[in-house]
Coordinates of C-alpha atoms and ligand atoms in Angstrom, one line a residue:
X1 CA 0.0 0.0 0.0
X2 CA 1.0 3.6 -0.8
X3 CA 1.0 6.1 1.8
X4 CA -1.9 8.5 1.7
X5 CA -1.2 11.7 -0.5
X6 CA 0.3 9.8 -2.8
X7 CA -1.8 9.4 -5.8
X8 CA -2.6 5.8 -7.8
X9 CA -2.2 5.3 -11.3
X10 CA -5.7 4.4 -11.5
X11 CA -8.8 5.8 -10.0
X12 CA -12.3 4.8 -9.9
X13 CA -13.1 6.6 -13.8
X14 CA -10.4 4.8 -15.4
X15 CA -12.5 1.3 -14.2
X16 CA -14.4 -0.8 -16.7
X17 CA -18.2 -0.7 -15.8
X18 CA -20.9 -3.2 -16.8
X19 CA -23.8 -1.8 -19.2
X20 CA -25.9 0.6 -17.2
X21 CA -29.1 2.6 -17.7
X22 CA -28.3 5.5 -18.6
X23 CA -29.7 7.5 -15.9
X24 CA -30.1 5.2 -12.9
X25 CA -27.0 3.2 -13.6
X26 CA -26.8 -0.1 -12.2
X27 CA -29.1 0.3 -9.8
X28 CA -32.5 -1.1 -11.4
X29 CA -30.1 -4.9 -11.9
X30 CA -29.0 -4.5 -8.2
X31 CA -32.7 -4.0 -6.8
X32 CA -34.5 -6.1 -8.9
X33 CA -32.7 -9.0 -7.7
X34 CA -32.7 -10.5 -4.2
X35 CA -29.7 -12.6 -5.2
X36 CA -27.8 -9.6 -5.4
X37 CA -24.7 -12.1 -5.0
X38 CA -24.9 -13.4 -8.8
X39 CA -25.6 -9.8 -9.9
X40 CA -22.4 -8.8 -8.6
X41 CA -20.9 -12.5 -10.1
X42 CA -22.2 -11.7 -13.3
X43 CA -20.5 -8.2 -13.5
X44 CA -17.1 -9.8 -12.6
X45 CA -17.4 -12.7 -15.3
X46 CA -18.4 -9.3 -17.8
X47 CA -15.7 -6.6 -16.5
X48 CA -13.1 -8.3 -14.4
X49 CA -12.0 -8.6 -10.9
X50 CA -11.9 -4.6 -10.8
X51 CA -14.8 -2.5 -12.3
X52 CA -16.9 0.5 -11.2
X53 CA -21.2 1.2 -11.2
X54 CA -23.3 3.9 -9.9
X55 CA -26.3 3.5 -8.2
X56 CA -28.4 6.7 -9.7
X57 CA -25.2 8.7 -9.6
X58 CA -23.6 7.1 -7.3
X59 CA -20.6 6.0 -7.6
X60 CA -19.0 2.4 -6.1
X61 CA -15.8 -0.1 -7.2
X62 CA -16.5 -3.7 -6.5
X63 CA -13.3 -5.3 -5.9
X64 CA -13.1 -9.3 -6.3
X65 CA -9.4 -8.4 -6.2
X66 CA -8.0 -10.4 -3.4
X67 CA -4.9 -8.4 -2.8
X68 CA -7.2 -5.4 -2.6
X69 CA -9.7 -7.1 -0.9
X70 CA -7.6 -8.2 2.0
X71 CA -5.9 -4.9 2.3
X72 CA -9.3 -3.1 2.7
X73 CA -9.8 -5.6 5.0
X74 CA -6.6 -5.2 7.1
X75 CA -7.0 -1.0 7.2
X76 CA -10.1 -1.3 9.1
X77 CA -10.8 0.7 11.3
X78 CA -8.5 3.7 10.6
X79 CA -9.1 4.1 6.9
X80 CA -11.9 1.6 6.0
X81 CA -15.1 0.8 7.6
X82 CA -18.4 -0.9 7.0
X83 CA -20.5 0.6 4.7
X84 CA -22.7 3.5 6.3
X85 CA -25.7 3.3 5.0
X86 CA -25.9 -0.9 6.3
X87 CA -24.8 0.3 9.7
X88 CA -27.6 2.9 9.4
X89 CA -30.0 0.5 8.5
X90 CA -29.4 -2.2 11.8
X91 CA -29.1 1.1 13.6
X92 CA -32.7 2.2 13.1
X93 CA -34.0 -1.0 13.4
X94 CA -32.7 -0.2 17.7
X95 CA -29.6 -2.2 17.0
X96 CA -25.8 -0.6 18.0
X97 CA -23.2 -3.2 18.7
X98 CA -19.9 -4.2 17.3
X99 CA -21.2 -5.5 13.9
X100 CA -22.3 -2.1 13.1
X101 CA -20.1 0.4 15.3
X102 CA -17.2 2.0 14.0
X103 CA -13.8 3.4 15.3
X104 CA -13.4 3.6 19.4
X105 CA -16.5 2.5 20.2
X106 CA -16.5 -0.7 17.5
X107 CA -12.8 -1.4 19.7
X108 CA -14.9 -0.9 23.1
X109 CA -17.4 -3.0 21.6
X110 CA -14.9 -5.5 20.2
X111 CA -13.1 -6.7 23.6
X112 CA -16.0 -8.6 25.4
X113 CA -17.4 -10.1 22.3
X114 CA -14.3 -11.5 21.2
X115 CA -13.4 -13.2 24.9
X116 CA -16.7 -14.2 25.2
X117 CA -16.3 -16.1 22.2
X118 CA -12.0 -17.5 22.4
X119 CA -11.3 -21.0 22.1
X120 CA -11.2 -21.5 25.6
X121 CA -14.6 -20.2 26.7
X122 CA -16.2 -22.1 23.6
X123 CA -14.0 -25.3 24.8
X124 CA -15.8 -24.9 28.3
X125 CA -19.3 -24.5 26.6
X126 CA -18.8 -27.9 25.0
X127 CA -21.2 -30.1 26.8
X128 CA -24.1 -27.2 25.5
X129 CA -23.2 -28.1 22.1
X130 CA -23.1 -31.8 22.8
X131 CA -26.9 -31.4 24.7
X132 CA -28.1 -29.7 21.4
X133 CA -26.7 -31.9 19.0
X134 CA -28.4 -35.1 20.9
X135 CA -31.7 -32.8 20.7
X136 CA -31.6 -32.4 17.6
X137 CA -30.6 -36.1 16.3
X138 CA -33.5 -36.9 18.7
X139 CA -35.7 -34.9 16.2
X140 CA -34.4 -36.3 13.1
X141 CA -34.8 -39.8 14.6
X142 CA -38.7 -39.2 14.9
X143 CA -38.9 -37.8 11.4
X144 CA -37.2 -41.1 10.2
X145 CA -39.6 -42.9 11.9
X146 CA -42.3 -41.1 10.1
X147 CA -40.9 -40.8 7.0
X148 CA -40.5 -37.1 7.0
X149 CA -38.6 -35.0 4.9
X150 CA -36.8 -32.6 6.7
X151 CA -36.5 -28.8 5.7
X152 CA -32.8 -28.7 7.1
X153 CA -32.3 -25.3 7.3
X154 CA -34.7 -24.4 9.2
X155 CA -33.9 -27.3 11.8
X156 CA -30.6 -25.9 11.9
X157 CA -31.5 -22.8 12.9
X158 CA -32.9 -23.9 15.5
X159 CA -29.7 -25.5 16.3
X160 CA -27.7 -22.2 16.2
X161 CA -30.1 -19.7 17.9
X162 CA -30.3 -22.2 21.3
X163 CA -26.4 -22.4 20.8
X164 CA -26.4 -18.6 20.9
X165 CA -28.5 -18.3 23.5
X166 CA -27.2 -20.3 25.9
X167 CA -23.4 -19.1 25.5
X168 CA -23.9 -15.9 25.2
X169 CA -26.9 -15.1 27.3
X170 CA -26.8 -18.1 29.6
X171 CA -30.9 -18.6 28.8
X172 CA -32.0 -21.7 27.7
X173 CA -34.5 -21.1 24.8
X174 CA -35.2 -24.3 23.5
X175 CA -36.4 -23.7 19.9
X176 CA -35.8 -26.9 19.1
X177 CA -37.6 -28.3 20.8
X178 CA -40.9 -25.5 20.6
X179 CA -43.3 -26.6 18.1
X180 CA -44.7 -23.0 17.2
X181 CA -41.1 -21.4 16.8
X182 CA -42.4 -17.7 16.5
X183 CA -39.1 -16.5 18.0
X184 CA -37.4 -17.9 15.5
X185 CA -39.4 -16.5 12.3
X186 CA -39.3 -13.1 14.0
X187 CA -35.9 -13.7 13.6
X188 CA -36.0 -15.2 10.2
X189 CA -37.8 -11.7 9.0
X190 CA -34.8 -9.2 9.9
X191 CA -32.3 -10.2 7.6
X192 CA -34.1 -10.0 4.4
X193 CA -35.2 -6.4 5.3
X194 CA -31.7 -5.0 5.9
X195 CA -30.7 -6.2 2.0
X196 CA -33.6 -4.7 0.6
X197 CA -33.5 -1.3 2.9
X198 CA -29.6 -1.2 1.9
X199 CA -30.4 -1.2 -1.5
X200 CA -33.4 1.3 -1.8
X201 CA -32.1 4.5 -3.0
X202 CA -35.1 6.0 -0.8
X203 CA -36.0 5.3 2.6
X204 CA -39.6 4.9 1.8
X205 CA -40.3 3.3 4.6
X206 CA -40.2 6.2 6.9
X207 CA -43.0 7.9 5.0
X208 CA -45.4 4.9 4.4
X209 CA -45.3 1.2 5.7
X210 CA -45.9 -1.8 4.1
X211 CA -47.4 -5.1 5.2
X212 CA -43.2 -5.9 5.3
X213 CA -42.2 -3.0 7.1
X214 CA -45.4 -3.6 9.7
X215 CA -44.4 -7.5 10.0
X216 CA -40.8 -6.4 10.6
X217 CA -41.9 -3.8 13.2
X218 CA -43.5 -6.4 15.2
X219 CA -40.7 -8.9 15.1
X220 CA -38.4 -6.0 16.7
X221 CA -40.8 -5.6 19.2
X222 CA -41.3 -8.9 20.0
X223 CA -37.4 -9.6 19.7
X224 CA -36.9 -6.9 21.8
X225 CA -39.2 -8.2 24.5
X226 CA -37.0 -11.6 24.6
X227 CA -33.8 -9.8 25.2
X228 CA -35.2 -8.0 27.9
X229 CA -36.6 -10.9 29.5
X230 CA -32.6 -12.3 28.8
X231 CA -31.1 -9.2 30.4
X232 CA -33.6 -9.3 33.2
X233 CA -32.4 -12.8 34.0
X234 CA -28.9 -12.5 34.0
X235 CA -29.7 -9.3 36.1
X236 CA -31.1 -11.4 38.7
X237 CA -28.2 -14.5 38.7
X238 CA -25.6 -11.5 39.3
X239 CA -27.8 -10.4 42.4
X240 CA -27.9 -13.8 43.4
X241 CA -24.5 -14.7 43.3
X242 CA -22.2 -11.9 44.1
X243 CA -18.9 -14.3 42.9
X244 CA -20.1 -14.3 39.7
X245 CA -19.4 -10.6 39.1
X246 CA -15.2 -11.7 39.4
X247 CA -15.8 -14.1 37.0
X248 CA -18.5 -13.5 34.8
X249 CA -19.6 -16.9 32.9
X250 CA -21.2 -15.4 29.4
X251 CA -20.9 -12.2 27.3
X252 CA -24.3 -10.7 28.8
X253 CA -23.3 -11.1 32.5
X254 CA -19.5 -9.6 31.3
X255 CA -21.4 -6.4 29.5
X256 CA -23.5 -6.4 32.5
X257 CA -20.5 -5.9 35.4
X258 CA -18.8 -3.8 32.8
X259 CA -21.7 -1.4 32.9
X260 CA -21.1 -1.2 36.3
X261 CA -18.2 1.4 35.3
X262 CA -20.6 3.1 32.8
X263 CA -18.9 1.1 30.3
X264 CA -22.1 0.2 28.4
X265 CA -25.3 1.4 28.3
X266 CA -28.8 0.0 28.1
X267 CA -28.7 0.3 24.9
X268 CA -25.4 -0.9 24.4
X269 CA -26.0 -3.9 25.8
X270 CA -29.0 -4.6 24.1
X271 CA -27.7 -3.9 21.0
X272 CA -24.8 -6.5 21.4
X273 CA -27.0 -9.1 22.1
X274 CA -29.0 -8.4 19.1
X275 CA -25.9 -8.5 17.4
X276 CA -24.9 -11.7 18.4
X277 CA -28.2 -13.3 17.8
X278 CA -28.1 -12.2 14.2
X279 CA -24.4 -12.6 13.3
X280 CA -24.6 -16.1 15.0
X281 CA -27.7 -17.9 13.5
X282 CA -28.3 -17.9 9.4
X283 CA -24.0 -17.7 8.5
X284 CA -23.6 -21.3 10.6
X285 CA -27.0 -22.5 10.4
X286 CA -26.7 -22.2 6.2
X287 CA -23.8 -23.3 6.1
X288 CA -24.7 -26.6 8.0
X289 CA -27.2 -26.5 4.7
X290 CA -24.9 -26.2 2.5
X291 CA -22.3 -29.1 4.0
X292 CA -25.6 -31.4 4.0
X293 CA -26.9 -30.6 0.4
X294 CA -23.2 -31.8 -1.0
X295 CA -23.0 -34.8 1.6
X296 CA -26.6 -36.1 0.9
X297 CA -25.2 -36.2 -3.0
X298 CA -22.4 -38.2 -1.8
X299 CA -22.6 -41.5 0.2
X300 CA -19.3 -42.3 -0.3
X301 CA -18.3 -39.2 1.7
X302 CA -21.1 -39.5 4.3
X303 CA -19.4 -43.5 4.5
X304 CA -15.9 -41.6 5.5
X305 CA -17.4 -38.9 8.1
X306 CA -19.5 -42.2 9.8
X307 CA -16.4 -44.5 9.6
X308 CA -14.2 -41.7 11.3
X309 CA -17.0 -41.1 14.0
X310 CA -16.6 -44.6 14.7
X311 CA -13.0 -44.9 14.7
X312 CA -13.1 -41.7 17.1
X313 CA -15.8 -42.0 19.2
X314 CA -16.9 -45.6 18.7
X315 CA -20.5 -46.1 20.9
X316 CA -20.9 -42.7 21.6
X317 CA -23.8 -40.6 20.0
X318 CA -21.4 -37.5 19.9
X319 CA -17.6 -36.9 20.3
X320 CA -17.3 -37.0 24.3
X321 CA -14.9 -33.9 24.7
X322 CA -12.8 -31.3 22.7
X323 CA -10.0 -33.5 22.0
X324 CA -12.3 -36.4 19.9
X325 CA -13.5 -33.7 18.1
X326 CA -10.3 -32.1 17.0
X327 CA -10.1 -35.1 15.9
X328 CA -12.2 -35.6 13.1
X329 CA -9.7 -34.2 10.4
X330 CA -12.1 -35.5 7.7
X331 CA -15.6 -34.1 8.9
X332 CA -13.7 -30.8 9.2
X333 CA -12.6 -31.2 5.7
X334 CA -15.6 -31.7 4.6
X335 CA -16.5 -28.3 7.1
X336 CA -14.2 -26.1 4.7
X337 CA -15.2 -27.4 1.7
X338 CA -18.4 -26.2 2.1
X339 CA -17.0 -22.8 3.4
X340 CA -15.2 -22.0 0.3
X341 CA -17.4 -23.3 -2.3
X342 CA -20.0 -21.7 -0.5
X343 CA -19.5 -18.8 1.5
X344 CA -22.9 -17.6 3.5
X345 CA -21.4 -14.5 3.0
X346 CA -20.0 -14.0 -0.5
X347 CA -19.8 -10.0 -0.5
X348 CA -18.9 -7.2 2.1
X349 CA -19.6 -3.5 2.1
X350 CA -17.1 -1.3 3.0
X351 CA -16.5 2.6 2.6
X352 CA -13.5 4.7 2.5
X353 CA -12.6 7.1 5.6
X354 CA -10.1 8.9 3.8
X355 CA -8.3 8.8 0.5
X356 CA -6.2 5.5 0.2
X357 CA -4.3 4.0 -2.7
X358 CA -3.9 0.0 -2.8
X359 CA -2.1 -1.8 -5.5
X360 CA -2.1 1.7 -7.8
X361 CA -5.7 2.0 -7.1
X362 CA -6.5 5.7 -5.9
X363 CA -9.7 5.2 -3.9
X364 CA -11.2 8.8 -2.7
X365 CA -12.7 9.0 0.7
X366 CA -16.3 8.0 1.3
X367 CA -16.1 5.9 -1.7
X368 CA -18.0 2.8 -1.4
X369 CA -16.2 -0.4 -2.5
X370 CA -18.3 -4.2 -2.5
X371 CA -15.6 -6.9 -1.5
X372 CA -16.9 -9.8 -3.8
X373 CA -14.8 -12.7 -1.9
X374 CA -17.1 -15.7 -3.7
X375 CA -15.5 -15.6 -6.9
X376 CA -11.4 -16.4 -5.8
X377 CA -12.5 -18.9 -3.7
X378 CA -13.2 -21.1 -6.6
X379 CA -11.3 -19.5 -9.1
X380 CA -8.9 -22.0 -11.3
X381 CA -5.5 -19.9 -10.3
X382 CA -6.2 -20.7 -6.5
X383 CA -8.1 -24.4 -5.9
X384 CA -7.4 -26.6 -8.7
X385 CA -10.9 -27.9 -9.8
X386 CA -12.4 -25.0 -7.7
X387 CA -16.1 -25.4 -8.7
X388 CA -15.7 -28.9 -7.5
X389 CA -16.5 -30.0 -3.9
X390 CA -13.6 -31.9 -3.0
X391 CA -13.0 -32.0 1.2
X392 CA -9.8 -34.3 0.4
X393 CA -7.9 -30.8 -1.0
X394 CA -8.3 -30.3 2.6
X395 CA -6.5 -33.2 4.4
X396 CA -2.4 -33.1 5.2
X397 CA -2.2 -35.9 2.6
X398 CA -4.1 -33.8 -0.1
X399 CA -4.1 -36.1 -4.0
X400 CA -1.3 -34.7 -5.9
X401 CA -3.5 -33.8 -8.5
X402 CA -4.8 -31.1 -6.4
X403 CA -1.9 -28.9 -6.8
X404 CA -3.5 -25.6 -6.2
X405 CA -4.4 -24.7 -3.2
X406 CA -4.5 -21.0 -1.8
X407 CA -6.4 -20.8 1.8
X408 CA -5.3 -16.8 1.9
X409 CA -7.9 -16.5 -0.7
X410 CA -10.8 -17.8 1.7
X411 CA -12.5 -14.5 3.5
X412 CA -15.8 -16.2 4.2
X413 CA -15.2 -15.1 7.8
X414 CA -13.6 -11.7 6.3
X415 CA -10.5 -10.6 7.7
X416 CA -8.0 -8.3 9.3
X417 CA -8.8 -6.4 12.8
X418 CA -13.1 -7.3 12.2
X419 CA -12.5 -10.7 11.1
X420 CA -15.7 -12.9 12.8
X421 CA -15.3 -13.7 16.0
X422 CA -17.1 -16.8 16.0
X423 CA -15.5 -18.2 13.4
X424 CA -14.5 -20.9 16.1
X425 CA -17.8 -21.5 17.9
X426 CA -19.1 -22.0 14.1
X427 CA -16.7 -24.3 13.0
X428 CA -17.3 -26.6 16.5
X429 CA -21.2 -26.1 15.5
X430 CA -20.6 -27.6 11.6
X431 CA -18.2 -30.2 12.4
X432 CA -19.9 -31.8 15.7
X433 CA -23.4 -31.5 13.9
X434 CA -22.4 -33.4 10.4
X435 CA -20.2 -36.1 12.3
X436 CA -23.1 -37.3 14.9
X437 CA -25.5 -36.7 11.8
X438 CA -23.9 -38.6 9.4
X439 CA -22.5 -41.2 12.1
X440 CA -26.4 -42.2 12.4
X441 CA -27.9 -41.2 9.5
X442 CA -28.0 -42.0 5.7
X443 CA -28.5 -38.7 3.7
X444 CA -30.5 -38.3 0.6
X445 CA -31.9 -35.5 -1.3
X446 CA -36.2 -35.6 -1.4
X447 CA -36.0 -33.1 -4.4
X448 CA -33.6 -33.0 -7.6
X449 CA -29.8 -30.8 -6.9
X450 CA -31.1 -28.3 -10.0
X451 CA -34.4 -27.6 -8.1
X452 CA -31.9 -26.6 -5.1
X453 CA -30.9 -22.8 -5.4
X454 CA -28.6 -20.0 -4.0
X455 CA -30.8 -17.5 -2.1
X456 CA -29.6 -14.3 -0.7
X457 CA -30.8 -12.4 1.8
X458 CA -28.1 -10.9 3.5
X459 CA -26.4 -14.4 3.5
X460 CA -26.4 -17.1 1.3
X461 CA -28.3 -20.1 1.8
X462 CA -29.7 -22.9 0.0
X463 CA -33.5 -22.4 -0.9
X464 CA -35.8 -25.8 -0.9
X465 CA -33.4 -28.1 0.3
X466 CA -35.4 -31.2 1.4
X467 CA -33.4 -33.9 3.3
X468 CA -34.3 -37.5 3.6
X469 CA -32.6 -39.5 6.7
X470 CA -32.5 -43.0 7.3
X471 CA -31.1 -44.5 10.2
X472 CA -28.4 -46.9 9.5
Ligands
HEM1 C1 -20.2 -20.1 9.4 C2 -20.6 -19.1 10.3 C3 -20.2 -17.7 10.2 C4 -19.8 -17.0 9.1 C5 -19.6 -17.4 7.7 C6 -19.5 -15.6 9.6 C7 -19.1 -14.6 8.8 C8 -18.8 -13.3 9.3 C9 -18.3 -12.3 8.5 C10 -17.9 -12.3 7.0 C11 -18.1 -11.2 9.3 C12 -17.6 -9.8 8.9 C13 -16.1 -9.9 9.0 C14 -15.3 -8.7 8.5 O1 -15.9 -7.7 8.3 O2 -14.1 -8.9 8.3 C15 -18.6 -11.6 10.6 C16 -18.6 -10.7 11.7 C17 -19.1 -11.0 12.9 N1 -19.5 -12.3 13.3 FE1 -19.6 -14.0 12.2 N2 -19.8 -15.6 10.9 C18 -20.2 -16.8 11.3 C19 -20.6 -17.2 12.6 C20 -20.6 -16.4 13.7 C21 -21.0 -16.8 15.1 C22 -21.4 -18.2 15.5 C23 -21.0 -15.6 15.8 C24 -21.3 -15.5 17.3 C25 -22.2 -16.2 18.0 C26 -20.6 -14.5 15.0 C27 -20.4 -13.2 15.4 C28 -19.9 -12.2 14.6 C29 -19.7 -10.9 15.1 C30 -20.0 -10.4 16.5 C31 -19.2 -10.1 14.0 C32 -18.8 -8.6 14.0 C33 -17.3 -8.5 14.2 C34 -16.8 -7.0 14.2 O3 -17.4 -6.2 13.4 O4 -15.8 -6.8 14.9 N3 -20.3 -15.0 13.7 N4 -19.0 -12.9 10.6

């Protein structure tokens, strides 16, 4: 990187640009799409892995660069940050936390979050995830007794949002097990909302409400009520028990005896817990998805995650401890597979917070830039047979054959100072889930693979996936 004041070769005119309308740009393509993901893919296979739109005037560089994309990345927050208008968005929805603060507060922010979330809290939390995961095969046991077909990713969900809950928040909220899951579907209705409000040039939705922006109002509300009750709980456990203000035992009770100091507000707090909720559920719960539709298309890999459970953790439903299930080197292949090939979250939006030049590229301040990750992490130049799921490229002993292999290139849990913090918890989630899945069950698709599609809605996840399991 150049240092600032000096000027780049290039600069955002000099960019090749996909055909536009002539007045409104690219906006109309952008907005018409939900799956603004293969809008942005398409543009790349047109103009490269540099180009510029505008959005009715507007002017933004979409990068699928990955030496620019990991440099943006890194100069967060001094120079870069998240795009504005998204932070504004989650901000008038009553949400503030450290997805969508910036500068000294985002660092403030930053600190508990992250140790709530370090390897050796997550280690501690293990039996939580081991309760869950026997829940849930418990679940997918009765629907193979009745023949069901299973809509996986809601299931999963499910899976993550009780995980969430009881690490972070200490409250056990047992969606799995609810039949009615009404917290879940409020849930469920806040992430499509923020990718269509991010790309509405006007924020209609201040003047007049639609049935959307009513049914999204209500979910806030009755989200917000559940956090409450949350906060109110773990309120009462740190009146209870005065020792557990030396050592709080989850991220709520931390923020809680940190507020003590005036360190975070009401608001604050509530707005971290939100944020953890959302950031937590649909990118590890889809992903889950994704590693089931490629596994329920291959036996003969399901065969080698169930013959490594049993070589692991012989009679056992799920790995007993940490240790067995840093040991299952192939199910965790099989986890990254599905990573790469299929991020949950293909594209970031950043902004510029003062001129910067990267790799001769003169970006101006306020300047938006899309980071399109997706499209290196299958490219030819980095993964050898990149569009193919292959979780072998993975293992020590990779086939020679796969000679190309580039894991810098993978920024599905982005990167630099705001890379995700739960990258760890979801990784434990993926591989402990699919190893006691696939240890009991036989897999099968109930509908053809073309029928199953990308969807975007703020992540990426696989629309009607219908799962078949057979005990074996
Ligand atoms: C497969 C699962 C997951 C994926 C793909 C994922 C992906 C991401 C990505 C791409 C970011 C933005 C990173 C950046 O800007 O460099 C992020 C941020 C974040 N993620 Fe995750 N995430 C996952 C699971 C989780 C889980 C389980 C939690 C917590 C329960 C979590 C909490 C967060 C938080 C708090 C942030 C904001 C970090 C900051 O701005 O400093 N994520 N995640």
């Amino acid at each position: 990187m150049k240092t600032d004041g000096q000027k780049g070769r290039i600069s955002l005119k000099d960019l090749p640009s996909p055909r536009g309308h002539f007045l409104f740009g690219h906006l109309p393509e952008f907005r018409k799409h939900a799956n603004k993901h293969q809008v942005l893919e398409r543009w790349v296979a047109e103009c490269g892995k540099l180009f510029r739109v505008h959005f009715a005037g507007i002017p933004l560089i979409i990068s699928a660069d990955p030496v620019i994309n990991q440099q943006v990345l890194a100069l967060r927050p001094e120079k870069f940050r998240r795009l504005s208008k998204m932070s504004a968005v989650i901000r008038e929805m009553g949400v503030s936390g450290v997805f969508n603060t910036e500068g000294d507060t985002w660092k403030r922010h930053r600190v508990p979050v992250a140790s709530a979330l370090n390897v050796r809290k997550i280690r501690a939390f293990y039996p939580v995830l081991c309760a869950k995961t026997q829940q849930l095969l418990d679940k997918f046991g009765r629907y193979a007794a009745a023949g069901q077909v299973v809509s996986v990713q809601k299931e999963f969900m499910a899976y993550t949002v009780d995980i969430t809950t009881s690490i972070a928040f200490g409250y056990e909220m047992d969606t799995i097990g609810a039949r009615a899951n009404t917290f879940q579907k409020h849930l469920e209705t806040i992430f499509p909302m923020i990718n269509a409000r991010i790309a509405a040039p006007v924020p209609l939705w201040r003047f007049f409400k639609t049935r959307k922006d009513r049914e999204l109002e209500a979910a806030l509300k009755a989200i917000e009520k559940t956090i409450h009750q949350f906060i109110r709980e773990a309120k009462d456990r740190l009146a209870a028990d005065p020792a557990l203000r030396e050592h709080p035992t989850n991220l709520l009770e931390r923020l809680l005896v940190e507020d003590e100091d005036n360190n975070f507000t009401d608001e604050e707090i509530y707005g971290n817990v939100f944020t953890m909720l959302l950031a937590g559920e649909d990118t590890t719960s889809n992903s889950i998805s994704w590693a089931v539709y490629f596994l329920a298309q291959h036996p003969e890999m399901v065969r080698k995650v169930r013959e490594e459970a049993n070589a692991v953790y012989g009679e056992a439903v799920v790995p007993p401890d940490n240790q067995h299930l840093s040991q299952l080197t192939y199910t965790n292949a099989v986890a990254q597979e599905t990573l790469r090939i299929k991020p949950t979250t293909p594209q970031l939006y950043m902004e510029a917070k003062e001129d910067v030049v990267i790799e001769d590229l003169f970006i101006a301040k306020n300047t938006r830039i899309i980071l399109q990750n997706k499209v290196a992490q299958t490219a030819e130049a980095h993964f050898t047979n990149g569009e193919a799921f292959l979780p072998e490229r993975w293992l020590k002993e990779k086939p020679a054959h796969l000679e190309n292999h580039d894991p810098e290139m993978i920024k599905t849990f982005g990167g630099g100072p705001r890379f995700c913090p739960g990258k760890y918890l979801a990784t434990n989630e993926i591989v402990l889930l699919l190893s006691a899945l696939c240890k009991q069950f036989d897999l099968e698709l109930a509908v053809d693979p073309q029928e199953v599609t990308e969807q975007f809605e703020f992540t990426m996840y696989p629309g009607n996936l219908l799962v078949r399991f057979t005990p074996v």
